[in-house]
Coordinates of C-alpha atoms in Angstrom, one line a residue:
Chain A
X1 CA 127.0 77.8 81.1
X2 CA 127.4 76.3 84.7
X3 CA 131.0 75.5 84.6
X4 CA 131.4 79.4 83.7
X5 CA 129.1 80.1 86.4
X6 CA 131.0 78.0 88.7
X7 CA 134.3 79.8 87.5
X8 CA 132.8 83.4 88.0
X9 CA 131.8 82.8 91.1
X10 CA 134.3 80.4 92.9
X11 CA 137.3 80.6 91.1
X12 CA 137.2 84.7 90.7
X13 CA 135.8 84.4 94.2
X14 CA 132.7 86.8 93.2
X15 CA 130.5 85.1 95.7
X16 CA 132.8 85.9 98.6
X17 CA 132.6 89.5 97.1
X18 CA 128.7 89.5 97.1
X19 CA 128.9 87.9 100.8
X20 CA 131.3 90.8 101.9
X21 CA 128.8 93.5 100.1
X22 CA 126.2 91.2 101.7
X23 CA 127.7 92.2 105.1
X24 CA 128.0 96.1 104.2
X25 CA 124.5 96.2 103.0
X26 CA 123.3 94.9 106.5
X27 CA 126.0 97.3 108.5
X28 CA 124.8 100.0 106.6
X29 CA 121.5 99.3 107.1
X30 CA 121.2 98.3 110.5
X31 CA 123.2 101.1 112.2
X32 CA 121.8 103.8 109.6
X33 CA 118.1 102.2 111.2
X34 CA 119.5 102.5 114.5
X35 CA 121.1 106.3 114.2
X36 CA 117.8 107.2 112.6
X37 CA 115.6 105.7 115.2
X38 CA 118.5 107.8 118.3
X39 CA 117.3 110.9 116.4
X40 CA 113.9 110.0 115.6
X41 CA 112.4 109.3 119.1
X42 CA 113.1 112.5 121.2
X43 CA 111.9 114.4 117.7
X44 CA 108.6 112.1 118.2
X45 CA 108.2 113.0 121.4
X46 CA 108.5 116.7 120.2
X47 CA 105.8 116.2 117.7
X48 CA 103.8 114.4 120.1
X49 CA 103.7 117.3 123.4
X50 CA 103.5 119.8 120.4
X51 CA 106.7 121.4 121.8
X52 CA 106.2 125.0 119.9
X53 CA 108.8 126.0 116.7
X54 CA 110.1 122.7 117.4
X55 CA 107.0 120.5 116.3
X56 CA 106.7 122.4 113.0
X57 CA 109.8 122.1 112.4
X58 CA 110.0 118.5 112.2
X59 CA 107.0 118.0 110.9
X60 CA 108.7 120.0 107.7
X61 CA 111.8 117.9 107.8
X62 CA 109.5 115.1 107.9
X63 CA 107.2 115.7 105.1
X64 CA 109.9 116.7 102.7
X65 CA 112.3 113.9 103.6
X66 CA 109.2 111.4 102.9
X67 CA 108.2 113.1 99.4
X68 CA 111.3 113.0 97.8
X69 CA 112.7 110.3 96.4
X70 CA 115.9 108.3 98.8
X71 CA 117.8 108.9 95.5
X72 CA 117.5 113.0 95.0
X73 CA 118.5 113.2 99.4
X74 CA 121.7 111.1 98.8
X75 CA 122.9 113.4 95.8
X76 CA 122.3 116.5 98.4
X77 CA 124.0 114.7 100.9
X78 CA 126.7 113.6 98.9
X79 CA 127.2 116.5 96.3
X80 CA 126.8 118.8 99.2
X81 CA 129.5 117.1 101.5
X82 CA 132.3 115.5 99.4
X83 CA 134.4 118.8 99.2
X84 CA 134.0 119.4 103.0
X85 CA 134.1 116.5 104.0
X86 CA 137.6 116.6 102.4
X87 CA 138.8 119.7 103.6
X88 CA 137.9 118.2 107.5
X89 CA 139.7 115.3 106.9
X90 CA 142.7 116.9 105.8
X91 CA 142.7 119.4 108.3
X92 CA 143.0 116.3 110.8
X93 CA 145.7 115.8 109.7
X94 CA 144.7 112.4 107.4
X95 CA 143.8 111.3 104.1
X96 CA 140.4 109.6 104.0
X97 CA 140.5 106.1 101.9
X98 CA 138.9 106.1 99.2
X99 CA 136.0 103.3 101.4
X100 CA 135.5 106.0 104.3
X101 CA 133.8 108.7 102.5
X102 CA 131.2 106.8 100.4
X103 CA 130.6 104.3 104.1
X104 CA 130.0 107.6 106.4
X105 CA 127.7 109.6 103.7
X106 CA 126.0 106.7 102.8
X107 CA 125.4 105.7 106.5
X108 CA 124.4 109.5 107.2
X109 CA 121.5 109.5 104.1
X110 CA 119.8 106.2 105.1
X111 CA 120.0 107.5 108.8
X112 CA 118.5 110.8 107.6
X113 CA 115.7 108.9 105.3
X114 CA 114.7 106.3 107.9
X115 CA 114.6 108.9 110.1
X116 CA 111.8 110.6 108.8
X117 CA 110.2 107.9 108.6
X118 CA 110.6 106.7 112.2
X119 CA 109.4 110.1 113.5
X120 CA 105.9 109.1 112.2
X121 CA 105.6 106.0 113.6
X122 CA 106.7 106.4 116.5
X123 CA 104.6 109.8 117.1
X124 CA 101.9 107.5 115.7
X125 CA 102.4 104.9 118.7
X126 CA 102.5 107.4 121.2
X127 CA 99.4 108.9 120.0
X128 CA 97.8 105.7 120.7
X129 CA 98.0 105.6 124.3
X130 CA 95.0 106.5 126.2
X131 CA 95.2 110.1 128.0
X132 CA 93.3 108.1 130.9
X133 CA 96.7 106.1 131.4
X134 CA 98.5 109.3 131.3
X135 CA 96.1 110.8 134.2
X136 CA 95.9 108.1 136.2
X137 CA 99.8 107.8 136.6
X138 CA 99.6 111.5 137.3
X139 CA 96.6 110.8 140.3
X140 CA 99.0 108.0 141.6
X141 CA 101.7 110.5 141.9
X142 CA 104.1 108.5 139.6
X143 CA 107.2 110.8 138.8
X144 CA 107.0 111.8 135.1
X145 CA 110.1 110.3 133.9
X146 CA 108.9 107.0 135.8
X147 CA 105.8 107.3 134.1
X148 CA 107.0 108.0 130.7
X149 CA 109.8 104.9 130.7
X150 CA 107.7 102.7 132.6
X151 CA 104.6 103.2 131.6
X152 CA 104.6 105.0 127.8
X153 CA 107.4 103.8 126.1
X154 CA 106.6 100.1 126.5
X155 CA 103.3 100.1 125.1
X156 CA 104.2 103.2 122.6
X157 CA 106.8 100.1 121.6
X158 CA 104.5 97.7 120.9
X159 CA 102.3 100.1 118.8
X160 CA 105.1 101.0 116.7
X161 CA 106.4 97.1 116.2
X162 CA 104.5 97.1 113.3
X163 CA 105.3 99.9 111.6
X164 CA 108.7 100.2 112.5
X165 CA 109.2 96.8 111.2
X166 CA 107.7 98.4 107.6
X167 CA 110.4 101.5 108.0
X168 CA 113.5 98.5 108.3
X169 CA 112.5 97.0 105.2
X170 CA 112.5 100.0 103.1
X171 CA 115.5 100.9 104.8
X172 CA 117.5 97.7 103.9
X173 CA 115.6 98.3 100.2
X174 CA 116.9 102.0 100.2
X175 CA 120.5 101.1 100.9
X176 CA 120.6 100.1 97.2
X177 CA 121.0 103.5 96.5
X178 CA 124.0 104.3 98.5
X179 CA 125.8 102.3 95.2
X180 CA 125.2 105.4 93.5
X181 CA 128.0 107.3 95.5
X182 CA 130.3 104.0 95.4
X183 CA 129.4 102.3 98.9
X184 CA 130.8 98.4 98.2
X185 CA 127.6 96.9 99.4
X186 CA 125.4 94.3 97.1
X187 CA 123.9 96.4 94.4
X188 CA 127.6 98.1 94.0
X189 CA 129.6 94.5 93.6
X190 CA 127.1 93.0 91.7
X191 CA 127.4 96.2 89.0
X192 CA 131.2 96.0 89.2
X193 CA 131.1 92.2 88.8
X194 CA 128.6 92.3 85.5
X195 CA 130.9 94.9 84.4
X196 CA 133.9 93.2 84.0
X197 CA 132.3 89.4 83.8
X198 CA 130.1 91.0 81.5
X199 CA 127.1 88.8 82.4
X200 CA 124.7 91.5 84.6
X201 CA 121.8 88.6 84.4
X202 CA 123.4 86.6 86.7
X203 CA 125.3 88.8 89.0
X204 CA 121.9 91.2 89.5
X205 CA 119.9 88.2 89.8
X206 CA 121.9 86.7 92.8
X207 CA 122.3 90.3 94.2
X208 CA 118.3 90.1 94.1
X209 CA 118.3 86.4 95.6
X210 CA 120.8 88.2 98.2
X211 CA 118.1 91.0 99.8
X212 CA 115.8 88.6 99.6
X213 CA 117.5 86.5 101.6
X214 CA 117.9 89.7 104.0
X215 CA 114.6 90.8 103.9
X216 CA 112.8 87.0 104.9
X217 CA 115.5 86.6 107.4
X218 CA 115.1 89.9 109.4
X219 CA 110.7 89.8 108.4
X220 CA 111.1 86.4 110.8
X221 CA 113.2 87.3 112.9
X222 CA 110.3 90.7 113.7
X223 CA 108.0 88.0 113.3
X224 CA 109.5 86.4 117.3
X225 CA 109.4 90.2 117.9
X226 CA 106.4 91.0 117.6
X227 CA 105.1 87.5 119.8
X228 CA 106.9 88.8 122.5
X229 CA 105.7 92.6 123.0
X230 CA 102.5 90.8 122.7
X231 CA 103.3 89.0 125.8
X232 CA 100.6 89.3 128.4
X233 CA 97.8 90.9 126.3
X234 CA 96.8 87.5 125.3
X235 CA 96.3 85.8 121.9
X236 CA 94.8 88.3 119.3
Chain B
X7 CA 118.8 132.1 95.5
X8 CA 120.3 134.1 91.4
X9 CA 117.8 134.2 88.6
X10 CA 120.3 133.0 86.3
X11 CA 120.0 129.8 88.1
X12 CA 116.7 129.5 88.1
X13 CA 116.0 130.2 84.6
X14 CA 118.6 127.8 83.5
X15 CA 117.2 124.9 85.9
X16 CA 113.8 125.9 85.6
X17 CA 112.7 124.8 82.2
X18 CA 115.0 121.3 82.3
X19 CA 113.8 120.4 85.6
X20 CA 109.9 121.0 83.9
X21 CA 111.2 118.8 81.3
X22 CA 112.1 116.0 83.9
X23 CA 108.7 116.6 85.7
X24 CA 106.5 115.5 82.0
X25 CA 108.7 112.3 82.2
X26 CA 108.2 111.6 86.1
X27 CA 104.3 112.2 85.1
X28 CA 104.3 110.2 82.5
X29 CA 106.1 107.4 84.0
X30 CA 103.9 107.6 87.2
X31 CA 100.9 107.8 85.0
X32 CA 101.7 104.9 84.0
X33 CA 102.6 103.2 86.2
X34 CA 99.0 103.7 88.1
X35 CA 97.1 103.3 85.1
X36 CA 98.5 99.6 84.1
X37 CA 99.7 98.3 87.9
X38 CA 96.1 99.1 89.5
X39 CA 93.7 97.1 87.1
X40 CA 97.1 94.3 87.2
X41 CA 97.0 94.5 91.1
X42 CA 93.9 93.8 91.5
X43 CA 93.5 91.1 89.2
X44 CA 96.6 89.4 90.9
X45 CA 94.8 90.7 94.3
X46 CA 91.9 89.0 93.3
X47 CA 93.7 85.5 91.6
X48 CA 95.7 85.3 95.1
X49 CA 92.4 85.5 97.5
X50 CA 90.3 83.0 94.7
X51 CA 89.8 79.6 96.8
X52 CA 89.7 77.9 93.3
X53 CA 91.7 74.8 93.9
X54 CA 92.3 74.4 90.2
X55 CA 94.3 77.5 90.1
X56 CA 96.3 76.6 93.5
X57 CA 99.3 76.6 91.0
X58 CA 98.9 80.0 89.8
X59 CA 97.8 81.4 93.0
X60 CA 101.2 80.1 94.5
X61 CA 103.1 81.7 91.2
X62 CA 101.2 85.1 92.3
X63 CA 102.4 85.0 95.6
X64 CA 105.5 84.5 94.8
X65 CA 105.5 86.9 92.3
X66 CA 104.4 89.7 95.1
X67 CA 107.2 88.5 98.2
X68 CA 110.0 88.6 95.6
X69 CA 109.0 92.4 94.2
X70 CA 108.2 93.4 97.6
X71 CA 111.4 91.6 99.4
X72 CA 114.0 93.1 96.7
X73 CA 115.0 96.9 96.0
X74 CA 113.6 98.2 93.4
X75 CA 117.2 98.9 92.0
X76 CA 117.7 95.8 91.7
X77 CA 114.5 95.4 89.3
X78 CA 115.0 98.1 87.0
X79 CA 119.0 96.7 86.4
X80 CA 118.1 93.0 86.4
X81 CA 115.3 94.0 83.9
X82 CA 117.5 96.4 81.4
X83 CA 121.2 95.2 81.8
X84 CA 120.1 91.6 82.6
X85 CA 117.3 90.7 80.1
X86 CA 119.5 92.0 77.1
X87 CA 121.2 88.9 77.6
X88 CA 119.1 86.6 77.0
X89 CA 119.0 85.9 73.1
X90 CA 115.3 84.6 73.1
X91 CA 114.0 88.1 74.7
X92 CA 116.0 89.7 71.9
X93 CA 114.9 87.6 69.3
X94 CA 110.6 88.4 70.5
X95 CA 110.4 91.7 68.9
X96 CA 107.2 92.6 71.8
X97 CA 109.8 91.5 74.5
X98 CA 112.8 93.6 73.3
X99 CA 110.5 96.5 72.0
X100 CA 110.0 96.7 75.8
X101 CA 113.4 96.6 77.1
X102 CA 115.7 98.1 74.8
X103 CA 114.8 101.7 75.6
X104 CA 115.6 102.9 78.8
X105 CA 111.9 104.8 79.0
X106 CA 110.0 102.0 78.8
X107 CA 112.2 99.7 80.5
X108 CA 111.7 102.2 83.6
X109 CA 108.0 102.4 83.1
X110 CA 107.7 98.6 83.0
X111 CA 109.9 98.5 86.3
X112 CA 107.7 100.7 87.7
X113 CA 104.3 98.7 87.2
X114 CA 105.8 95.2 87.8
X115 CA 107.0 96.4 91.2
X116 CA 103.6 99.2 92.2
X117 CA 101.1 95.7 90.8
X118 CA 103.0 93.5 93.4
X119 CA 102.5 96.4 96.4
X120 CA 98.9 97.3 94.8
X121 CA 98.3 93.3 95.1
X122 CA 98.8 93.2 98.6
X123 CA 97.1 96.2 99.2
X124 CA 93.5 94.8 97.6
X125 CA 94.0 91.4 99.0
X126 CA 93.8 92.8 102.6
X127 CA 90.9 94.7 101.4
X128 CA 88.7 91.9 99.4
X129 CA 89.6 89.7 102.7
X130 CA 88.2 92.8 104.9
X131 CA 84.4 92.3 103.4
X132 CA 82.5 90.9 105.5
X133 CA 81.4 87.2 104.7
X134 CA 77.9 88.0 105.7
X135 CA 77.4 90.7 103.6
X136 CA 78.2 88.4 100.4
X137 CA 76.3 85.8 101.2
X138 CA 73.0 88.1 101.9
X139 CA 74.2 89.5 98.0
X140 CA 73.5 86.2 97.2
X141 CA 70.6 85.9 99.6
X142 CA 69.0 88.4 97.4
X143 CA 69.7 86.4 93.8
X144 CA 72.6 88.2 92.8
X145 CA 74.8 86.7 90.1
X146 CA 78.3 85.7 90.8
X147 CA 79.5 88.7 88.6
X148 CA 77.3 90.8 90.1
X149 CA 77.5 90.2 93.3
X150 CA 81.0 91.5 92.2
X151 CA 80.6 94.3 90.8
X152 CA 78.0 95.7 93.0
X153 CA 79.0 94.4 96.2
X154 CA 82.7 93.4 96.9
X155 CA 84.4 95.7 94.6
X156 CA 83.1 98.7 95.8
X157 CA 83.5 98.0 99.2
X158 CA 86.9 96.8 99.2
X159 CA 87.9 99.8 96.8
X160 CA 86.6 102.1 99.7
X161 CA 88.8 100.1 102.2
X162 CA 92.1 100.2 100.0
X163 CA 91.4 103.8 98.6
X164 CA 93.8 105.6 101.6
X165 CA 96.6 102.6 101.4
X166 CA 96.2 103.0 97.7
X167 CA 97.1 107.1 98.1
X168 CA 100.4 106.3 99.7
X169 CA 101.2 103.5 97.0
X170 CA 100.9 106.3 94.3
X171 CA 102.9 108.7 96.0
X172 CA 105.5 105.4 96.1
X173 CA 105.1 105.8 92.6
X174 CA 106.0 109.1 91.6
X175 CA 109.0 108.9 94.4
X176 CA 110.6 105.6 92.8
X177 CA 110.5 107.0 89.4
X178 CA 113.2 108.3 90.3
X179 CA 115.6 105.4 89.4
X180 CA 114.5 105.6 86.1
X181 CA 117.5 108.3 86.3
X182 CA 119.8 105.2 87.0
X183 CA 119.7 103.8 83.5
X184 CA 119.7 106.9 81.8
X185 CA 116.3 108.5 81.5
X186 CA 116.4 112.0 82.8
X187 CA 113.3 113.1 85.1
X188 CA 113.3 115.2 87.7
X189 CA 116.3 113.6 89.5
X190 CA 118.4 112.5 86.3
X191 CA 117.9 116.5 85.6
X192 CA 118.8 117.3 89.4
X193 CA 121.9 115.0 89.7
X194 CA 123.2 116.4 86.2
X195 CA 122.5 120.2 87.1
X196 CA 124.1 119.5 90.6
X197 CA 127.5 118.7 88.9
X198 CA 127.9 120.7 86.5
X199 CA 126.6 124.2 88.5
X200 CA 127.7 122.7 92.2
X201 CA 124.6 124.8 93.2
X202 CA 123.8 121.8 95.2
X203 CA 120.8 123.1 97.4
X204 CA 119.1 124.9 95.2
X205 CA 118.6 122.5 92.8
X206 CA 117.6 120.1 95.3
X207 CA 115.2 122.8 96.9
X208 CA 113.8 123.3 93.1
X209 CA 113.7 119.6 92.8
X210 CA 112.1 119.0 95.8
X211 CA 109.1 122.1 94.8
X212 CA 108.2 119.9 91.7
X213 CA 107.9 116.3 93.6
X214 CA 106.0 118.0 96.6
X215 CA 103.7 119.6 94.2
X216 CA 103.1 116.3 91.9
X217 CA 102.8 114.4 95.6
X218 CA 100.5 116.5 96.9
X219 CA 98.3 116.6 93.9
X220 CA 98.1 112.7 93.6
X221 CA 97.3 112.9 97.3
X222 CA 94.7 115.9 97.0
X223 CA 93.0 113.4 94.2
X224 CA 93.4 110.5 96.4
X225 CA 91.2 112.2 98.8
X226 CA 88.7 113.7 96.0
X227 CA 88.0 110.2 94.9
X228 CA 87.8 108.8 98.3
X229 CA 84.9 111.8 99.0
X230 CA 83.3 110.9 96.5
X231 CA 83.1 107.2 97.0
X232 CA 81.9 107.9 101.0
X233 CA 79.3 106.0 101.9
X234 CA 76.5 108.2 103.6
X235 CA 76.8 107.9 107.3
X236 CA 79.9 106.0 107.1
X237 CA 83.0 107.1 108.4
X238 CA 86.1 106.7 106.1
X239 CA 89.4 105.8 108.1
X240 CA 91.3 108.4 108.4
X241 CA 94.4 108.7 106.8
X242 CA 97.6 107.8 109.0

């Protein structure tokens, strides 16, 4: 059992596979969590001055992203896109690899998902900052943008550490599901590597150890976050 | 939006919707009592069950840290493999059908988030409070019953609504080994009619409509459990 285990893994050099989907997983995640949070903040802002049309808007894309499930969004995305997204590319001019397609939809569903998320929280944050603040910048005669960046965002930031950190663990969790559309992250190795090792117990177990390993990592590394923003407001 | 659509997705995506009940059902009906019993084993300060305590703990970090992909594969492609699961007739009753396999996903992961959930909450009752329970010659179990359960049910009630509308949403992967609820339906009707929006618009009605129904209960129970002149905390 562990000299096949040692022959799986080293000598068919699965382990450097799960590494490399290791890495996808977290590029995927990471930049899908940052696109999401580009869109998400001037959309929480909407929601928060209660820009008109606009803020219900949201609100629906919002509600319906967040109650349906990440799975049933990345078929719409990816049913809905894969003959257009040909016809684009070809109209370019180039074939797109078989690796592009699956990397750019999957990116633009956990972007769209997060996303939703995000907007919540970070309306959330904003919504806890007293409107006394907010006047008394106005009495000091702080310029609005000099207020807002100075003054809102930072301690909107430190409201939303929390929950922001929640929305980054369910987005590494969700990109999982970009496997479904043939991303080569962990989830999508580890089912090609059971396939043809045929032992799934081992390969689905490591790709488990694997986003566990992702998930502690990044939970400490918010952990030293989440010291700092606190920063000057003393021990709690 | 054609009729002929709708009356061909219609009754199949019904279909679906029984199963993502029933596996949602479930999945609240066995995880709650199992969370908090886990939530309950993981705040005892026993020292004689340190060991199992530990076990639970780890039991919750690893279901919480790791997609629930990665459960429901390692569970039905992994588990076969083991020849003693196969030979227990209870063990490989449970996992050989994809149905239950998914429903027994489902609980392991919603007891580890319920778990967490009623830990903060027992931790939330006030020391004082028990000890003038005891003040006033309750028994241990009583004091229980009558005085810590109650109040950290109210406390984990509105956490506990989003947890069961995590449910019905991550029923969904069920569709990954096979079983066909809403989304198994949905992905199946989007590739064979290539009416991509619409299904996901139809598929989107029934999970809104089961979501907001757990939630519209979620709040029926938590009226009813109000404590006279107590505020509840509002939701979000």
């Amino acid at each position: 059992m562990t000299s096949d285990l040692w022959t799986m893994l080293f000598q068919q050099s699965w382990a450097l596979a799960l590494l490399r989907g290791g890495m996808t997983t977290v590029l995927v995640g990471v930049l899908g969590m940052a696109f999401g949070l580009v869109v998400a903040s001037p959309m929480a802002v909407a929601r928060w001055q209660g820009v008109r049309l606009l803020s219900p808007l949201i609100d629906v894309y919002s509600i319906l992203v967040r109650s349906v499930p990440g799975l049933l969004v990345i078929y719409l995305l990816f049913f809905g896109s894969v003959q257009s997204f040909e016809r684009v590319a070809s109209a370019f001019g180039f074939q797109p690899t078989r690796d592009v397609y699956p990397f750019f939809i999957g990116l633009v569903s956990i972007a769209a998902i997060s996303c939703a998320y995000s907007i919540e929280v970070l309306r959330g944050a904003l919504e806890t900052i007293p409107k006394g603040l907010i006047e008394a910048a106005q009495a000091l005669a702080v310029p609005k943008h000099v207020a807002f960046f100075k003054i809102i965002v930072p301690l909107a930031l430190r409201a939303a550490a929390g929950g922001l950190n929640n929305v980054w663990q369910m987005t590494i969790k969700d990109t999982s599901l970009v496997s479904v559309v043939g991303l080569q992250e962990v989830m999508r190795v580890a089912a090609v590597a059971s396939g043809i090792t045929r032992s799934p117990l081992v390969f689905y177990v490591l790709a488990a150890l694997l986003y566990f390993a992702i998930t502690g990592v990044s939970q400490w590394l918010f952990a030293r976050l989440e010291r700092r923003l606190e920063r000057g407001f003393g021990a709690r | 939006m054609d009729f002929e659509l709708l009356h061909e997705a219609f009754p199949l995506l019904l279909k679906g919707a029984q199963l993502t009940v029933l596996i949602s059902v479930v999945g609240v009906l066995v995880g709650l009592p199992a969370g908090i019993a886990l939530a309950l084993l993981r705040t005892s300060a026993n020292r004689r069950l340190r060991f199992l305590v530990r076990l639970a703990d780890g039991y919750a970090a690893l279901f919480r840290g790791t997609p629930m992909l990665v459960q429901v594969f390692v569970l039905y492609y992994g588990l076969a493999q083991i020849g003693m699961i196969r030979q227990t007739p209870v063990l490989w009753w449970l996992i050989s059908d994809a149905l239950r396999c998914a429903m027994l996903a489902v609980v392991l992961n919603t007891a580890a988030y319920t778990s967490e959930i009623f830990r903060t909450a027992f931790l939330s009752v006030p020391r004082g409070v028990m000890e003038a329970a005891e003040a006033c010659g309750l028994s241990r179990l009583h004091a229980f019953l009558l005085v810590r359960l109650p109040l950290a049910v109210r406390q984990a009630l509105p956490s506990y609504g989003n947890e069961a509308a995590i449910i019905v949403k991550e029923s969904s992967l069920a569709s990954t080994i096979t079983v066909l609820e809403i989304t198994g339906h949905a992905k199946r009707l989007m590739s064979e009619t290539f009416a991509i929006i619409e299904i996901f618009v139809m598929a989107s009605v029934f999970y809104v409509v089961i979501n907001f129904t757990v939630l519209g209960l979620m709040r029926l129970v938590e009226m009813r459990l109000r404590t006279p002149g107590h505020a509840v905390a509002r939701r979000r």
